[in-house]
mmCIF file of C-alpha atoms in Angstrom:
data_model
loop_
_atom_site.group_PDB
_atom_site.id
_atom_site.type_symbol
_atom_site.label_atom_id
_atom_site.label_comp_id
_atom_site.label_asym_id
_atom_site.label_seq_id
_atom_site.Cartn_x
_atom_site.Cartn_y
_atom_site.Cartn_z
ATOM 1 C CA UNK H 1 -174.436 -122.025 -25.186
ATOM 2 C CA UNK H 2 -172.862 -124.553 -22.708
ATOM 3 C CA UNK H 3 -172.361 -122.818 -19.156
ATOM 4 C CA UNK H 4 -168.483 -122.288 -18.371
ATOM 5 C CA UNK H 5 -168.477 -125.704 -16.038
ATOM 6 C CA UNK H 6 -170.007 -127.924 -19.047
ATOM 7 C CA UNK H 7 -167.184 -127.819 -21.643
ATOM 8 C CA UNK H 8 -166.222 -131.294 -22.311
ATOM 9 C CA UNK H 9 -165.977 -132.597 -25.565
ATOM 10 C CA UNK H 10 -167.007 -135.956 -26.443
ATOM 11 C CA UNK H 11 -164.489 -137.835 -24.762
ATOM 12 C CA UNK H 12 -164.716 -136.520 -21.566
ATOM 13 C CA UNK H 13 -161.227 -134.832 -21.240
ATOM 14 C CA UNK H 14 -161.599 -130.863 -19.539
ATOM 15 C CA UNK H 15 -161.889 -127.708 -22.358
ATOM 16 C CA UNK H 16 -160.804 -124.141 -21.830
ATOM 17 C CA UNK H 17 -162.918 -122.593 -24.488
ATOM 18 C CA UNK H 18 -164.993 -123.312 -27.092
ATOM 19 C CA UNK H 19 -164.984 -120.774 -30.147
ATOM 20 C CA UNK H 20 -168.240 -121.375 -32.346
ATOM 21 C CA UNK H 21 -167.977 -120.482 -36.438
ATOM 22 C CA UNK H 22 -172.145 -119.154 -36.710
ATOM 23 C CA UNK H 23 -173.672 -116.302 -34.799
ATOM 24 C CA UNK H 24 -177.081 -115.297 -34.355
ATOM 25 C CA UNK H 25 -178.986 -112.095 -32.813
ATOM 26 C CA UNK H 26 -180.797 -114.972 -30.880
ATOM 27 C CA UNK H 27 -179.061 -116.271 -27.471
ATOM 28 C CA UNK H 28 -180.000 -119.705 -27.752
ATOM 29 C CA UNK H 29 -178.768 -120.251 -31.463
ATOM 30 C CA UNK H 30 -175.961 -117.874 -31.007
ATOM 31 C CA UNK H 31 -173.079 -121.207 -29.980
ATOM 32 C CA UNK H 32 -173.845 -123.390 -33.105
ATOM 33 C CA UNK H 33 -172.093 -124.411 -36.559
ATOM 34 C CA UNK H 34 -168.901 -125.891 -36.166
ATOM 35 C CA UNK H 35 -166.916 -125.689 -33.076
ATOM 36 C CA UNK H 36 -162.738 -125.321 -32.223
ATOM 37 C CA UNK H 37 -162.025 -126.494 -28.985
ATOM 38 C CA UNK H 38 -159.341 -125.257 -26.538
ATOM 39 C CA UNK H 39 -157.533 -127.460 -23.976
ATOM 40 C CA UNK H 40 -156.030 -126.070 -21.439
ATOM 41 C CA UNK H 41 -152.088 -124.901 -22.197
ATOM 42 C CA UNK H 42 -152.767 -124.265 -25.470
ATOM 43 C CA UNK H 43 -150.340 -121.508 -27.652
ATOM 44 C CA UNK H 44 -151.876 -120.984 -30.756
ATOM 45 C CA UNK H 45 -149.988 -118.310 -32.619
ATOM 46 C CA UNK H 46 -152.115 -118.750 -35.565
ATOM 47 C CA UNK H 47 -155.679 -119.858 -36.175
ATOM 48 C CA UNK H 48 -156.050 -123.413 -37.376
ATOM 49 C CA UNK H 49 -157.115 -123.446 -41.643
ATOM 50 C CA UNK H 50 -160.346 -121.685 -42.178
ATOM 51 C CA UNK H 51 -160.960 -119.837 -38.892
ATOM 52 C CA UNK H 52 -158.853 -116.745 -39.326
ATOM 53 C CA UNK H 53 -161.715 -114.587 -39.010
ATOM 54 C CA UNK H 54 -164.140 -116.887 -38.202
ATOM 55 C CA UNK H 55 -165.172 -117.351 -35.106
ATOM 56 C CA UNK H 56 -168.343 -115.617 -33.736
ATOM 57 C CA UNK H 57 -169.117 -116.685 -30.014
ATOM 58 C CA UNK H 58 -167.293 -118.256 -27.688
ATOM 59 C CA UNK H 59 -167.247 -119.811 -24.092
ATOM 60 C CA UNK H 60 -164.262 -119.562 -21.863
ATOM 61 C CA UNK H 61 -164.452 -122.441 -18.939
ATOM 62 C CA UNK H 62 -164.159 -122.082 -15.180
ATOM 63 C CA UNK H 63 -160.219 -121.451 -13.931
ATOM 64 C CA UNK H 64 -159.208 -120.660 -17.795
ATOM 65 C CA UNK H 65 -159.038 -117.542 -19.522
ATOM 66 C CA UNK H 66 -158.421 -116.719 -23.516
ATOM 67 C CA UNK H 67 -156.489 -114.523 -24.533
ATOM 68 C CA UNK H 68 -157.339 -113.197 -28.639
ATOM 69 C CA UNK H 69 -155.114 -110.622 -30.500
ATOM 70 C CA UNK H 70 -156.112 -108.383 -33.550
ATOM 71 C CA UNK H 71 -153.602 -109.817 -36.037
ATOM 72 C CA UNK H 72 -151.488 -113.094 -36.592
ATOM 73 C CA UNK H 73 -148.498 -114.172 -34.406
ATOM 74 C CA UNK H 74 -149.557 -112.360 -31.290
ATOM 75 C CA UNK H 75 -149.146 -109.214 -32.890
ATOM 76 C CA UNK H 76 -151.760 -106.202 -32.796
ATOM 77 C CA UNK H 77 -154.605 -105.335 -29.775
ATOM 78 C CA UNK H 78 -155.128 -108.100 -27.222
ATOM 79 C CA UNK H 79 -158.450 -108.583 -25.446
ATOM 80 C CA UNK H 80 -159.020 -111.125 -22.811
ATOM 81 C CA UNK H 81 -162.077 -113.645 -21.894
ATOM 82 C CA UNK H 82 -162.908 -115.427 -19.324
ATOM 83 C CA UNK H 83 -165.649 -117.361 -17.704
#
Protein backbone atom coordinates (compact mmCIF):
# COMPACT_ATOMS: atom_id res chain seq x y z
CA UNK A 1 0.00 0.00 0.00
CA UNK A 2 1.20 3.61 -0.72
CA UNK A 3 2.26 5.38 2.70
CA UNK A 4 -0.31 8.28 3.65
CA UNK A 5 2.27 11.10 2.08
CA UNK A 6 2.46 9.16 -1.46
CA UNK A 7 -1.15 9.48 -2.74
CA UNK A 8 -0.97 11.17 -5.99
CA UNK A 9 -2.56 9.92 -8.86
CA UNK A 10 -1.10 10.07 -12.17
CA UNK A 11 -1.28 13.58 -12.77
CA UNK A 12 0.26 14.81 -9.91
CA UNK A 13 -2.72 16.69 -8.26
CA UNK A 14 -2.90 15.82 -4.01
CA UNK A 15 -5.47 12.62 -2.94
CA UNK A 16 -7.25 12.20 0.36
CA UNK A 17 -7.80 8.52 0.14
CA UNK A 18 -7.53 5.83 -1.93
CA UNK A 19 -10.23 2.95 -1.49
CA UNK A 20 -8.90 -0.35 -3.27
CA UNK A 21 -11.79 -3.01 -4.77
CA UNK A 22 -9.38 -6.57 -3.89
CA UNK A 23 -8.20 -7.64 -0.49
CA UNK A 24 -5.81 -10.11 0.52
CA UNK A 25 -4.69 -11.81 4.00
CA UNK A 26 -1.21 -10.69 2.63
CA UNK A 27 -0.03 -6.91 3.45
CA UNK A 28 1.74 -6.30 0.41
CA UNK A 29 -1.11 -7.47 -2.06
CA UNK A 30 -3.76 -6.26 0.23
CA UNK A 31 -4.06 -2.30 -1.93
CA UNK A 32 -4.51 -3.80 -5.48
CA UNK A 33 -7.42 -4.27 -8.20
CA UNK A 34 -8.99 -1.24 -9.15
CA UNK A 35 -8.73 1.89 -7.25
CA UNK A 36 -11.42 5.11 -6.39
CA UNK A 37 -9.64 8.03 -5.57
CA UNK A 38 -10.64 10.83 -3.14
CA UNK A 39 -9.68 14.51 -3.53
CA UNK A 40 -9.81 16.49 -0.94
CA UNK A 41 -13.55 18.24 -0.30
CA UNK A 42 -15.18 15.55 -1.59
CA UNK A 43 -19.22 14.75 -0.44
CA UNK A 44 -20.08 11.61 -1.74
CA UNK A 45 -23.51 10.67 -0.49
CA UNK A 46 -23.50 7.63 -2.52
CA UNK A 47 -20.84 5.29 -3.85
CA UNK A 48 -19.98 5.78 -7.49
CA UNK A 49 -21.65 2.49 -9.89
CA UNK A 50 -20.24 -0.76 -8.78
CA UNK A 51 -18.57 0.03 -5.44
CA UNK A 52 -21.48 -0.07 -3.05
CA UNK A 53 -19.99 -2.72 -1.14
CA UNK A 54 -16.91 -2.94 -2.66
CA UNK A 55 -14.20 -1.59 -1.37
CA UNK A 56 -11.72 -3.64 0.77
CA UNK A 57 -8.62 -1.49 1.91
CA UNK A 58 -8.03 1.81 1.92
CA UNK A 59 -5.42 4.65 2.60
CA UNK A 60 -6.41 7.93 4.09
CA UNK A 61 -3.53 10.75 3.29
CA UNK A 62 -1.70 13.07 5.66
CA UNK A 63 -4.09 16.25 6.96
CA UNK A 64 -7.35 14.28 5.51
CA UNK A 65 -9.60 12.07 7.17
CA UNK A 66 -12.66 9.74 5.67
CA UNK A 67 -15.46 9.54 6.99
CA UNK A 68 -17.69 5.94 5.82
CA UNK A 69 -21.33 5.27 6.99
CA UNK A 70 -23.18 1.83 7.16
CA UNK A 71 -25.93 2.63 4.65
CA UNK A 72 -26.60 5.10 1.65
CA UNK A 73 -27.13 8.90 2.01
CA UNK A 74 -25.22 9.31 5.22
CA UNK A 75 -27.58 7.32 6.97
CA UNK A 76 -26.71 4.35 9.48
CA UNK A 77 -23.20 3.87 11.81
CA UNK A 78 -20.34 6.19 10.90
CA UNK A 79 -16.71 5.20 11.40
CA UNK A 80 -13.85 7.45 10.72
CA UNK A 81 -10.17 6.95 9.06
CA UNK A 82 -7.43 8.67 8.97
CA UNK A 83 -3.79 8.58 8.19
Amino acid sequence: CPSPSELRPSNGTRLCALLYADNSPYYDQCCAGTALEVPPGTDMPYMPHGWAGRASSLVVGTRCELTVWSRRAKEGKSRRFSA
